[in-house]
């Protein structure tokens, strides 16, 4: 050991001890005849002090030090004259006796402090320096602690952590696979898993009963902000269970984590059917940290002279508490907000509920005070509140109103990072119609079971069939999702048919699973939670990048190691491959 | 829940309870008017009973059951008349009231029992059925339990589990990488990690202080028996430590696992320098479950008429306790054993130490009884023991004698699976000379630090420089290995030079690491343990395949999912790749 103590360990009890510390120079200050060095490691900062009585040799050593030098120092623990209550080690300092520079450092390209002066690109290139910052490292410590808490929780419930293979088989369904050429099987490829879905179902058929894994998954997508080509899932499956069992088990896990890491205790999480979530929030992942639900005004608002409403399929409003004081300018800005192409509304109608009981609206000339009062009552608005109303085709309007609701939540400060309002969204549709390919897609995935009471509609009205599928939503973000699975080969074959697979395609892709169903498959269900997202939420961060030690940028590049990169021709030959980069015409 | 209890849970206290169970039909027996069904799940087997008073309907249901059908059953817990002390549930049975076949089963292709009639290929193809066998599943349960024990141990020592990327950069050094074409960066490739070596060193430079990860690694090698293209490591690194700190920490971890899972407690593990291991056992991974060390007879055995010995660089013998009774036939077989091309000795000399104090040797005509007595004493042989002697060029002879020693260990029953004799081999050479490429290779890897006292020899006698490198060896198998790392860019550059890297190559491959060293790298060291091997050893198995849920065969194929496989041309086009399989000429 290069040290007797860490830099976060020494206290008043240690006074008089001779200690050896190792760490990085955070800063060097001269004050009168004294020099103070802040020595930093993962565990904290300890102040070293050299006075003018120290040997010339030691003074010379100290004068050469710079930021981020790695030192091994020996000295005696002293009580500080001016204590620093903000630092756990703030009552003591080390009277420096010996110093050894283990590694010098060039001047780092950005400051290693809570607030840094380094831009994103630079910090990614020198990620190992960015990770020295407490605020960055603490996120990864939290990640490690959360992972072990998840494991111990599931282990206590007899879940078996089982590693599933990383080199698997490519499936054309869904997002793009990353593939891996096989040298031993020329012309053939493995794929990296988008999820261990099929393997965990096979483990249920194998009688493992309860499976989990914290596992890397891969998706070759065009990266939007905050997507990573490799990401981590808490992946789980249980046999002989129904939907409620999964919800209870993983609600239990979530509560355990909230209690452990956020000191928050919850009652039962609300369970909201998909259809209700769409009606109330226009979203299948509603942010319920605040109310502001949709109020359907379609009936009340029609039949006057206002053509926009009269021709609308759907008219709905939200009530922004206390926002009647919004200025003309603020209301114009809101109108512009909903008119942006990303939202796409044509216009915005407002009704101010004045403190004196009167109403002021952008469409005063079409509606009486009495009309507006009825609307306000429908929306539960009180004097001082602001109604915001959108209209149009129902589905599109719901999505637009959802955006407006979230914007108002932001403006009114209702989306607090440390307020968590978890909920389950349940009863998702089994299928969704894709206009482009003119066929149904699986809303969750092709192994999701329809609700037994809806099975008959599979033939007649497949679009109306609901699934035993569920999402865990926190902060308006889908943290996890899962479903009860099909465990019967005929029903599975029917599903593949509905999804446009030919029998041959289904067999080529999933023959082994269909085959496995023939040897006694138990009922089973599962869930997968996005671990990166969960940790970033607990850490109060907006981006998952900050909870990944070595993330990639939006082009899928690691700018630190400069990957991906070209490989040698001999290697390509061994893999029976040739690169043919097409020049764009 | 489809059940109130598992099939391993019911006891005499449950008598009279109405219970619901789910599980697989292990077997159906008819005995007089009674039918007995053994219902199995992961937790155990429970006996169901139907007597002739049961309804005709129920009897009809039961008559249709076959092996591996999945049932949900309801009934009352009864005390058994003839108890089965071998089964935890053997005091009770269930009086069957209701039965629901959740899934029927075709006749499985092999028996799902401790001893199965299925061959290797068949069991791999139907791996999900093989995993139903208790003996197979228990290995994976052990794996899960060992993983969490490792994590909790390291977590308690403030190690941070940090996920390092799977999509990294290809390095031509060492074994072959699996590569992953990047669609977004045409003509470029990621590589899958052979180990997270560089990343864990960067984490030390980042001040993480203590890192670990249980992590998948990948190697595209021609698969020998018991190698897998993807395998799992317990990967660790510590900063501000010396070799002893790593050895103590991970010896502690090993002891913890032995105590927890094998109820064995150990004192300090022996630490044997590489040179001593070679002298005593002819191996850098000696099996020390038994003694039988090498005894150098080079001086004593020369100078008589026996030309073979006189011309040998090295003559050494082992003493096989109690084997003087070996027959002519057994000795001939041993001679054949060492003469096999895999061993490659020219011949074998034996000396029987008879019970009457005389000696009988294959080279009696060259040596007197007195000569043989001196040899026997040198080897610590007693009456009843057998000396086995090989001679020749030193290094080759050591390897041959090692093989012979292990063979004698097997023959004499000294290699017991449940006897563990862990040890550390330390002080490995830093470099080994490769005759083919006429240059030095890193014995461990290019980041391993030379012993400080040997650094001067780097210029003059690089082959003699020892490294601060160590292996953990159990059962003659290298379970793990690691080293103190270089943390200085000049020394690292010198190492790359010795290993034949040009400056440009070193920069292209490891520039980011060399660069990182410039910003204050702490001294650090680490270790990686083969988790598959460790679990298989604890499970008493010979093959790592049995502790992997879905292993690949010797051609790197998963015969269950039929992977690798061809991919579509569109996908190849997107990846800017063309397959060119060369037909063999």
JSON list of C-alpha atoms in Angstrom, two decimals, chain A residues 366-556:
[
{"chain": "A", "resi": 366, "resn": "UNK", "atom": "CA", "xyz": [-68.16, 33.68, -30.30]},
{"chain": "A", "resi": 367, "resn": "UNK", "atom": "CA", "xyz": [-68.90, 32.68, -26.71]},
{"chain": "A", "resi": 368, "resn": "UNK", "atom": "CA", "xyz": [-70.80, 34.27, -23.82]},
{"chain": "A", "resi": 369, "resn": "UNK", "atom": "CA", "xyz": [-69.51, 34.55, -20.27]},
{"chain": "A", "resi": 370, "resn": "UNK", "atom": "CA", "xyz": [-72.00, 31.79, -19.45]},
{"chain": "A", "resi": 371, "resn": "UNK", "atom": "CA", "xyz": [-70.47, 29.50, -22.11]},
{"chain": "A", "resi": 372, "resn": "UNK", "atom": "CA", "xyz": [-67.01, 30.12, -20.74]},
{"chain": "A", "resi": 373, "resn": "UNK", "atom": "CA", "xyz": [-68.19, 29.49, -17.20]},
{"chain": "A", "resi": 374, "resn": "UNK", "atom": "CA", "xyz": [-69.47, 26.08, -18.22]},
{"chain": "A", "resi": 375, "resn": "UNK", "atom": "CA", "xyz": [-66.10, 25.26, -19.76]},
{"chain": "A", "resi": 376, "resn": "UNK", "atom": "CA", "xyz": [-64.26, 26.47, -16.68]},
{"chain": "A", "resi": 377, "resn": "UNK", "atom": "CA", "xyz": [-66.42, 24.31, -14.46]},
{"chain": "A", "resi": 378, "resn": "UNK", "atom": "CA", "xyz": [-65.84, 21.29, -16.73]},
{"chain": "A", "resi": 379, "resn": "UNK", "atom": "CA", "xyz": [-62.13, 21.84, -16.34]},
{"chain": "A", "resi": 380, "resn": "UNK", "atom": "CA", "xyz": [-62.29, 22.43, -12.60]},
{"chain": "A", "resi": 381, "resn": "UNK", "atom": "CA", "xyz": [-60.91, 25.93, -13.06]},
{"chain": "A", "resi": 382, "resn": "UNK", "atom": "CA", "xyz": [-61.09, 28.46, -10.26]},
{"chain": "A", "resi": 383, "resn": "UNK", "atom": "CA", "xyz": [-60.65, 32.24, -10.42]},
{"chain": "A", "resi": 384, "resn": "UNK", "atom": "CA", "xyz": [-56.98, 32.91, -11.21]},
{"chain": "A", "resi": 385, "resn": "UNK", "atom": "CA", "xyz": [-56.61, 29.87, -13.46]},
{"chain": "A", "resi": 386, "resn": "UNK", "atom": "CA", "xyz": [-55.95, 29.73, -17.17]},
{"chain": "A", "resi": 387, "resn": "UNK", "atom": "CA", "xyz": [-57.67, 27.35, -19.60]},
{"chain": "A", "resi": 388, "resn": "UNK", "atom": "CA", "xyz": [-55.74, 26.34, -22.69]},
{"chain": "A", "resi": 389, "resn": "UNK", "atom": "CA", "xyz": [-57.73, 24.67, -25.42]},
{"chain": "A", "resi": 390, "resn": "UNK", "atom": "CA", "xyz": [-56.73, 22.82, -28.59]},
{"chain": "A", "resi": 391, "resn": "UNK", "atom": "CA", "xyz": [-58.93, 21.25, -31.22]},
{"chain": "A", "resi": 392, "resn": "UNK", "atom": "CA", "xyz": [-58.71, 19.12, -34.36]},
{"chain": "A", "resi": 393, "resn": "UNK", "atom": "CA", "xyz": [-58.40, 15.47, -35.28]},
{"chain": "A", "resi": 394, "resn": "UNK", "atom": "CA", "xyz": [-58.54, 13.56, -32.01]},
{"chain": "A", "resi": 395, "resn": "UNK", "atom": "CA", "xyz": [-55.28, 11.62, -31.95]},
{"chain": "A", "resi": 396, "resn": "UNK", "atom": "CA", "xyz": [-53.15, 14.48, -33.21]},
{"chain": "A", "resi": 397, "resn": "UNK", "atom": "CA", "xyz": [-54.78, 16.96, -30.88]},
{"chain": "A", "resi": 398, "resn": "UNK", "atom": "CA", "xyz": [-54.14, 14.72, -27.89]},
{"chain": "A", "resi": 399, "resn": "UNK", "atom": "CA", "xyz": [-50.45, 14.58, -28.74]},
{"chain": "A", "resi": 400, "resn": "UNK", "atom": "CA", "xyz": [-50.32, 18.37, -29.19]},
{"chain": "A", "resi": 401, "resn": "UNK", "atom": "CA", "xyz": [-52.16, 19.00, -25.95]},
{"chain": "A", "resi": 402, "resn": "UNK", "atom": "CA", "xyz": [-49.75, 16.64, -24.23]},
{"chain": "A", "resi": 403, "resn": "UNK", "atom": "CA", "xyz": [-46.84, 18.79, -25.41]},
{"chain": "A", "resi": 404, "resn": "UNK", "atom": "CA", "xyz": [-48.61, 21.92, -24.23]},
{"chain": "A", "resi": 405, "resn": "UNK", "atom": "CA", "xyz": [-49.35, 20.33, -20.86]},
{"chain": "A", "resi": 406, "resn": "UNK", "atom": "CA", "xyz": [-45.68, 19.44, -20.39]},
{"chain": "A", "resi": 407, "resn": "UNK", "atom": "CA", "xyz": [-44.59, 22.94, -21.40]},
{"chain": "A", "resi": 408, "resn": "UNK", "atom": "CA", "xyz": [-46.99, 24.43, -18.85]},
{"chain": "A", "resi": 409, "resn": "UNK", "atom": "CA", "xyz": [-45.66, 21.98, -16.26]},
{"chain": "A", "resi": 410, "resn": "UNK", "atom": "CA", "xyz": [-42.17, 23.27, -16.96]},
{"chain": "A", "resi": 411, "resn": "UNK", "atom": "CA", "xyz": [-43.23, 26.94, -16.93]},
{"chain": "A", "resi": 412, "resn": "UNK", "atom": "CA", "xyz": [-45.11, 26.58, -13.67]},
{"chain": "A", "resi": 413, "resn": "UNK", "atom": "CA", "xyz": [-42.26, 24.63, -12.03]},
{"chain": "A", "resi": 414, "resn": "UNK", "atom": "CA", "xyz": [-44.33, 21.48, -11.56]},
{"chain": "A", "resi": 415, "resn": "UNK", "atom": "CA", "xyz": [-41.71, 19.04, -12.87]},
{"chain": "A", "resi": 416, "resn": "UNK", "atom": "CA", "xyz": [-39.40, 18.81, -9.91]},
{"chain": "A", "resi": 417, "resn": "UNK", "atom": "CA", "xyz": [-36.50, 16.41, -10.37]},
{"chain": "A", "resi": 418, "resn": "UNK", "atom": "CA", "xyz": [-36.74, 15.16, -6.81]},
{"chain": "A", "resi": 419, "resn": "UNK", "atom": "CA", "xyz": [-40.47, 14.53, -6.91]},
{"chain": "A", "resi": 420, "resn": "UNK", "atom": "CA", "xyz": [-41.16, 11.04, -8.19]},
{"chain": "A", "resi": 421, "resn": "UNK", "atom": "CA", "xyz": [-44.63, 9.92, -9.24]},
{"chain": "A", "resi": 422, "resn": "UNK", "atom": "CA", "xyz": [-44.26, 6.40, -10.58]},
{"chain": "A", "resi": 423, "resn": "UNK", "atom": "CA", "xyz": [-47.19, 4.66, -12.25]},
{"chain": "A", "resi": 424, "resn": "UNK", "atom": "CA", "xyz": [-48.04, 1.65, -14.34]},
{"chain": "A", "resi": 425, "resn": "UNK", "atom": "CA", "xyz": [-49.66, 2.03, -17.72]},
{"chain": "A", "resi": 426, "resn": "UNK", "atom": "CA", "xyz": [-51.49, -1.21, -18.52]},
{"chain": "A", "resi": 427, "resn": "UNK", "atom": "CA", "xyz": [-53.73, -2.78, -21.18]},
{"chain": "A", "resi": 428, "resn": "UNK", "atom": "CA", "xyz": [-51.77, -1.59, -24.18]},
{"chain": "A", "resi": 429, "resn": "UNK", "atom": "CA", "xyz": [-53.13, -2.43, -27.62]},
{"chain": "A", "resi": 430, "resn": "UNK", "atom": "CA", "xyz": [-51.59, -5.67, -28.89]},
{"chain": "A", "resi": 431, "resn": "UNK", "atom": "CA", "xyz": [-51.02, -4.38, -32.39]},
{"chain": "A", "resi": 432, "resn": "UNK", "atom": "CA", "xyz": [-50.58, -1.07, -34.11]},
{"chain": "A", "resi": 433, "resn": "UNK", "atom": "CA", "xyz": [-51.33, -0.42, -37.76]},
{"chain": "A", "resi": 434, "resn": "UNK", "atom": "CA", "xyz": [-48.46, 0.78, -39.86]},
{"chain": "A", "resi": 435, "resn": "UNK", "atom": "CA", "xyz": [-49.65, 2.95, -42.75]},
{"chain": "A", "resi": 436, "resn": "UNK", "atom": "CA", "xyz": [-46.41, 2.64, -44.67]},
{"chain": "A", "resi": 437, "resn": "UNK", "atom": "CA", "xyz": [-46.16, -1.17, -44.80]},
{"chain": "A", "resi": 438, "resn": "UNK", "atom": "CA", "xyz": [-49.97, -1.58, -44.64]},
{"chain": "A", "resi": 439, "resn": "UNK", "atom": "CA", "xyz": [-49.73, -4.16, -41.95]},
{"chain": "A", "resi": 440, "resn": "UNK", "atom": "CA", "xyz": [-49.87, -4.60, -38.21]},
{"chain": "A", "resi": 441, "resn": "UNK", "atom": "CA", "xyz": [-46.80, -4.30, -36.03]},
{"chain": "A", "resi": 442, "resn": "UNK", "atom": "CA", "xyz": [-46.48, -5.70, -32.55]},
{"chain": "A", "resi": 443, "resn": "UNK", "atom": "CA", "xyz": [-46.80, -2.75, -30.16]},
{"chain": "A", "resi": 444, "resn": "UNK", "atom": "CA", "xyz": [-44.61, -4.48, -27.58]},
{"chain": "A", "resi": 445, "resn": "UNK", "atom": "CA", "xyz": [-43.10, -7.50, -29.36]},
{"chain": "A", "resi": 446, "resn": "UNK", "atom": "CA", "xyz": [-44.37, -10.58, -31.18]},
{"chain": "A", "resi": 447, "resn": "UNK", "atom": "CA", "xyz": [-44.35, -12.75, -28.05]},
{"chain": "A", "resi": 448, "resn": "UNK", "atom": "CA", "xyz": [-46.84, -10.64, -26.10]},
{"chain": "A", "resi": 449, "resn": "UNK", "atom": "CA", "xyz": [-50.08, -12.39, -25.16]},
{"chain": "A", "resi": 450, "resn": "UNK", "atom": "CA", "xyz": [-53.45, -10.85, -26.01]},
{"chain": "A", "resi": 451, "resn": "UNK", "atom": "CA", "xyz": [-55.88, -10.47, -23.12]},
{"chain": "A", "resi": 452, "resn": "UNK", "atom": "CA", "xyz": [-57.82, -13.76, -22.97]},
{"chain": "A", "resi": 453, "resn": "UNK", "atom": "CA", "xyz": [-61.16, -11.92, -23.21]},
{"chain": "A", "resi": 454, "resn": "UNK", "atom": "CA", "xyz": [-60.01, -10.19, -26.42]},
{"chain": "A", "resi": 455, "resn": "UNK", "atom": "CA", "xyz": [-58.61, -13.24, -28.21]},
{"chain": "A", "resi": 456, "resn": "UNK", "atom": "CA", "xyz": [-61.76, -13.70, -30.27]},
{"chain": "A", "resi": 457, "resn": "UNK", "atom": "CA", "xyz": [-61.27, -10.28, -31.84]},
{"chain": "A", "resi": 458, "resn": "UNK", "atom": "CA", "xyz": [-57.90, -11.38, -33.26]},
{"chain": "A", "resi": 459, "resn": "UNK", "atom": "CA", "xyz": [-59.75, -12.61, -36.35]},
{"chain": "A", "resi": 460, "resn": "UNK", "atom": "CA", "xyz": [-62.30, -9.85, -36.63]},
{"chain": "A", "resi": 461, "resn": "UNK", "atom": "CA", "xyz": [-60.83, -6.63, -35.23]},
{"chain": "A", "resi": 462, "resn": "UNK", "atom": "CA", "xyz": [-57.16, -7.20, -34.48]},
{"chain": "A", "resi": 463, "resn": "UNK", "atom": "CA", "xyz": [-56.58, -3.48, -33.94]},
{"chain": "A", "resi": 464, "resn": "UNK", "atom": "CA", "xyz": [-58.89, -3.53, -30.93]},
{"chain": "A", "resi": 465, "resn": "UNK", "atom": "CA", "xyz": [-57.26, -6.43, -29.14]},
{"chain": "A", "resi": 466, "resn": "UNK", "atom": "CA", "xyz": [-55.63, -5.40, -25.88]},
{"chain": "A", "resi": 467, "resn": "UNK", "atom": "CA", "xyz": [-52.48, -7.01, -24.59]},
{"chain": "A", "resi": 468, "resn": "UNK", "atom": "CA", "xyz": [-51.39, -8.04, -21.15]},
{"chain": "A", "resi": 469, "resn": "UNK", "atom": "CA", "xyz": [-48.61, -5.52, -21.50]},
{"chain": "A", "resi": 470, "resn": "UNK", "atom": "CA", "xyz": [-47.46, -2.87, -19.05]},
{"chain": "A", "resi": 471, "resn": "UNK", "atom": "CA", "xyz": [-45.01, -0.03, -18.73]},
{"chain": "A", "resi": 472, "resn": "UNK", "atom": "CA", "xyz": [-43.46, 1.48, -15.64]},
{"chain": "A", "resi": 473, "resn": "UNK", "atom": "CA", "xyz": [-43.42, 5.25, -16.09]},
{"chain": "A", "resi": 474, "resn": "UNK", "atom": "CA", "xyz": [-41.62, 7.83, -13.96]},
{"chain": "A", "resi": 475, "resn": "UNK", "atom": "CA", "xyz": [-41.23, 11.53, -14.78]},
{"chain": "A", "resi": 476, "resn": "UNK", "atom": "CA", "xyz": [-43.03, 10.94, -18.08]},
{"chain": "A", "resi": 477, "resn": "UNK", "atom": "CA", "xyz": [-40.33, 8.50, -19.12]},
{"chain": "A", "resi": 478, "resn": "UNK", "atom": "CA", "xyz": [-40.84, 4.82, -19.82]},
{"chain": "A", "resi": 479, "resn": "UNK", "atom": "CA", "xyz": [-38.46, 3.24, -17.33]},
{"chain": "A", "resi": 480, "resn": "UNK", "atom": "CA", "xyz": [-39.49, -0.30, -18.15]},
{"chain": "A", "resi": 481, "resn": "UNK", "atom": "CA", "xyz": [-41.98, -2.41, -19.94]},
{"chain": "A", "resi": 482, "resn": "UNK", "atom": "CA", "xyz": [-43.04, -5.97, -20.29]},
{"chain": "A", "resi": 483, "resn": "UNK", "atom": "CA", "xyz": [-45.83, -8.36, -20.96]},
{"chain": "A", "resi": 484, "resn": "UNK", "atom": "CA", "xyz": [-47.41, -11.69, -20.29]},
{"chain": "A", "resi": 485, "resn": "UNK", "atom": "CA", "xyz": [-46.09, -13.98, -23.02]},
{"chain": "A", "resi": 486, "resn": "UNK", "atom": "CA", "xyz": [-47.72, -16.38, -25.37]},
{"chain": "A", "resi": 487, "resn": "UNK", "atom": "CA", "xyz": [-46.78, -19.91, -24.31]},
{"chain": "A", "resi": 488, "resn": "UNK", "atom": "CA", "xyz": [-48.65, -21.90, -26.90]},
{"chain": "A", "resi": 489, "resn": "UNK", "atom": "CA", "xyz": [-47.25, -22.60, -30.33]},
{"chain": "A", "resi": 490, "resn": "UNK", "atom": "CA", "xyz": [-50.58, -22.27, -32.20]},
{"chain": "A", "resi": 491, "resn": "UNK", "atom": "CA", "xyz": [-51.31, -18.83, -30.76]},
{"chain": "A", "resi": 492, "resn": "UNK", "atom": "CA", "xyz": [-47.72, -17.80, -31.42]},
{"chain": "A", "resi": 493, "resn": "UNK", "atom": "CA", "xyz": [-48.03, -19.00, -35.03]},
{"chain": "A", "resi": 494, "resn": "UNK", "atom": "CA", "xyz": [-51.24, -16.96, -35.38]},
{"chain": "A", "resi": 495, "resn": "UNK", "atom": "CA", "xyz": [-49.44, -13.88, -34.06]},
{"chain": "A", "resi": 496, "resn": "UNK", "atom": "CA", "xyz": [-46.60, -14.30, -36.53]},
{"chain": "A", "resi": 497, "resn": "UNK", "atom": "CA", "xyz": [-49.24, -14.58, -39.26]},
{"chain": "A", "resi": 498, "resn": "UNK", "atom": "CA", "xyz": [-50.93, -11.34, -38.18]},
{"chain": "A", "resi": 499, "resn": "UNK", "atom": "CA", "xyz": [-47.54, -9.64, -38.21]},
{"chain": "A", "resi": 500, "resn": "UNK", "atom": "CA", "xyz": [-47.00, -10.66, -41.82]},
{"chain": "A", "resi": 501, "resn": "UNK", "atom": "CA", "xyz": [-44.48, -13.45, -41.30]},
{"chain": "A", "resi": 502, "resn": "UNK", "atom": "CA", "xyz": [-44.77, -16.33, -43.73]},
{"chain": "A", "resi": 503, "resn": "UNK", "atom": "CA", "xyz": [-44.66, -19.73, -42.09]},
{"chain": "A", "resi": 504, "resn": "UNK", "atom": "CA", "xyz": [-41.14, -20.24, -43.46]},
{"chain": "A", "resi": 505, "resn": "UNK", "atom": "CA", "xyz": [-39.91, -16.90, -42.12]},
{"chain": "A", "resi": 506, "resn": "UNK", "atom": "CA", "xyz": [-41.38, -17.60, -38.70]},
{"chain": "A", "resi": 507, "resn": "UNK", "atom": "CA", "xyz": [-39.75, -21.01, -38.68]},
{"chain": "A", "resi": 508, "resn": "UNK", "atom": "CA", "xyz": [-36.37, -19.75, -39.85]},
{"chain": "A", "resi": 509, "resn": "UNK", "atom": "CA", "xyz": [-36.32, -16.98, -37.23]},
{"chain": "A", "resi": 510, "resn": "UNK", "atom": "CA", "xyz": [-38.06, -18.49, -34.25]},
{"chain": "A", "resi": 511, "resn": "UNK", "atom": "CA", "xyz": [-38.36, -22.18, -35.05]},
{"chain": "A", "resi": 512, "resn": "UNK", "atom": "CA", "xyz": [-36.47, -23.15, -31.92]},
{"chain": "A", "resi": 513, "resn": "UNK", "atom": "CA", "xyz": [-38.89, -21.19, -29.73]},
{"chain": "A", "resi": 514, "resn": "UNK", "atom": "CA", "xyz": [-41.97, -22.64, -31.48]},
{"chain": "A", "resi": 515, "resn": "UNK", "atom": "CA", "xyz": [-40.37, -26.03, -31.07]},
{"chain": "A", "resi": 516, "resn": "UNK", "atom": "CA", "xyz": [-39.67, -25.43, -27.40]},
{"chain": "A", "resi": 517, "resn": "UNK", "atom": "CA", "xyz": [-43.36, -24.65, -26.84]},
{"chain": "A", "resi": 518, "resn": "UNK", "atom": "CA", "xyz": [-44.11, -28.25, -27.84]},
{"chain": "A", "resi": 519, "resn": "UNK", "atom": "CA", "xyz": [-42.36, -29.69, -24.81]},
{"chain": "A", "resi": 520, "resn": "UNK", "atom": "CA", "xyz": [-44.36, -28.18, -21.99]},
{"chain": "A", "resi": 521, "resn": "UNK", "atom": "CA", "xyz": [-44.09, -24.40, -21.71]},
{"chain": "A", "resi": 522, "resn": "UNK", "atom": "CA", "xyz": [-45.34, -22.85, -18.46]},
{"chain": "A", "resi": 523, "resn": "UNK", "atom": "CA", "xyz": [-47.28, -19.58, -18.43]},
{"chain": "A", "resi": 524, "resn": "UNK", "atom": "CA", "xyz": [-44.74, -16.80, -18.03]},
{"chain": "A", "resi": 525, "resn": "UNK", "atom": "CA", "xyz": [-44.32, -13.05, -18.10]},
{"chain": "A", "resi": 526, "resn": "UNK", "atom": "CA", "xyz": [-41.51, -10.58, -17.77]},
{"chain": "A", "resi": 527, "resn": "UNK", "atom": "CA", "xyz": [-40.24, -7.08, -17.79]},
{"chain": "A", "resi": 528, "resn": "UNK", "atom": "CA", "xyz": [-37.13, -5.14, -18.78]},
{"chain": "A", "resi": 529, "resn": "UNK", "atom": "CA", "xyz": [-36.09, -1.88, -17.18]},
{"chain": "A", "resi": 530, "resn": "UNK", "atom": "CA", "xyz": [-33.70, 0.62, -18.72]},
{"chain": "A", "resi": 531, "resn": "UNK", "atom": "CA", "xyz": [-30.91, 0.69, -16.18]},
{"chain": "A", "resi": 532, "resn": "UNK", "atom": "CA", "xyz": [-29.07, 3.69, -17.64]},
{"chain": "A", "resi": 533, "resn": "UNK", "atom": "CA", "xyz": [-32.27, 5.73, -17.56]},
{"chain": "A", "resi": 534, "resn": "UNK", "atom": "CA", "xyz": [-33.21, 4.58, -14.07]},
{"chain": "A", "resi": 535, "resn": "UNK", "atom": "CA", "xyz": [-29.81, 5.57, -12.67]},
{"chain": "A", "resi": 536, "resn": "UNK", "atom": "CA", "xyz": [-29.80, 8.92, -14.45]},
{"chain": "A", "resi": 537, "resn": "UNK", "atom": "CA", "xyz": [-33.24, 9.66, -12.99]},
{"chain": "A", "resi": 538, "resn": "UNK", "atom": "CA", "xyz": [-32.09, 8.77, -9.49]},
{"chain": "A", "resi": 539, "resn": "UNK", "atom": "CA", "xyz": [-29.01, 10.93, -10.04]},
{"chain": "A", "resi": 540, "resn": "UNK", "atom": "CA", "xyz": [-31.22, 13.83, -11.12]},
{"chain": "A", "resi": 541, "resn": "UNK", "atom": "CA", "xyz": [-29.62, 13.97, -14.56]},
{"chain": "A", "resi": 542, "resn": "UNK", "atom": "CA", "xyz": [-31.14, 14.63, -17.95]},
{"chain": "A", "resi": 543, "resn": "UNK", "atom": "CA", "xyz": [-28.79, 12.46, -19.98]},
{"chain": "A", "resi": 544, "resn": "UNK", "atom": "CA", "xyz": [-27.93, 8.79, -19.72]},
{"chain": "A", "resi": 545, "resn": "UNK", "atom": "CA", "xyz": [-24.43, 9.61, -20.93]},
{"chain": "A", "resi": 546, "resn": "UNK", "atom": "CA", "xyz": [-23.54, 10.90, -17.49]},
{"chain": "A", "resi": 547, "resn": "UNK", "atom": "CA", "xyz": [-24.14, 7.50, -15.91]},
{"chain": "A", "resi": 548, "resn": "UNK", "atom": "CA", "xyz": [-22.07, 5.60, -18.50]},
{"chain": "A", "resi": 549, "resn": "UNK", "atom": "CA", "xyz": [-18.33, 5.44, -17.85]},
{"chain": "A", "resi": 550, "resn": "UNK", "atom": "CA", "xyz": [-17.28, 5.53, -21.50]},
{"chain": "A", "resi": 551, "resn": "UNK", "atom": "CA", "xyz": [-20.23, 6.65, -23.67]},
{"chain": "A", "resi": 552, "resn": "UNK", "atom": "CA", "xyz": [-20.26, 7.10, -27.42]},
{"chain": "A", "resi": 553, "resn": "UNK", "atom": "CA", "xyz": [-21.22, 10.26, -29.22]},
{"chain": "A", "resi": 554, "resn": "UNK", "atom": "CA", "xyz": [-24.16, 10.76, -31.60]},
{"chain": "A", "resi": 555, "resn": "UNK", "atom": "CA", "xyz": [-22.28, 9.16, -34.48]},
{"chain": "A", "resi": 556, "resn": "UNK", "atom": "CA", "xyz": [-21.64, 6.07, -32.40]}
]
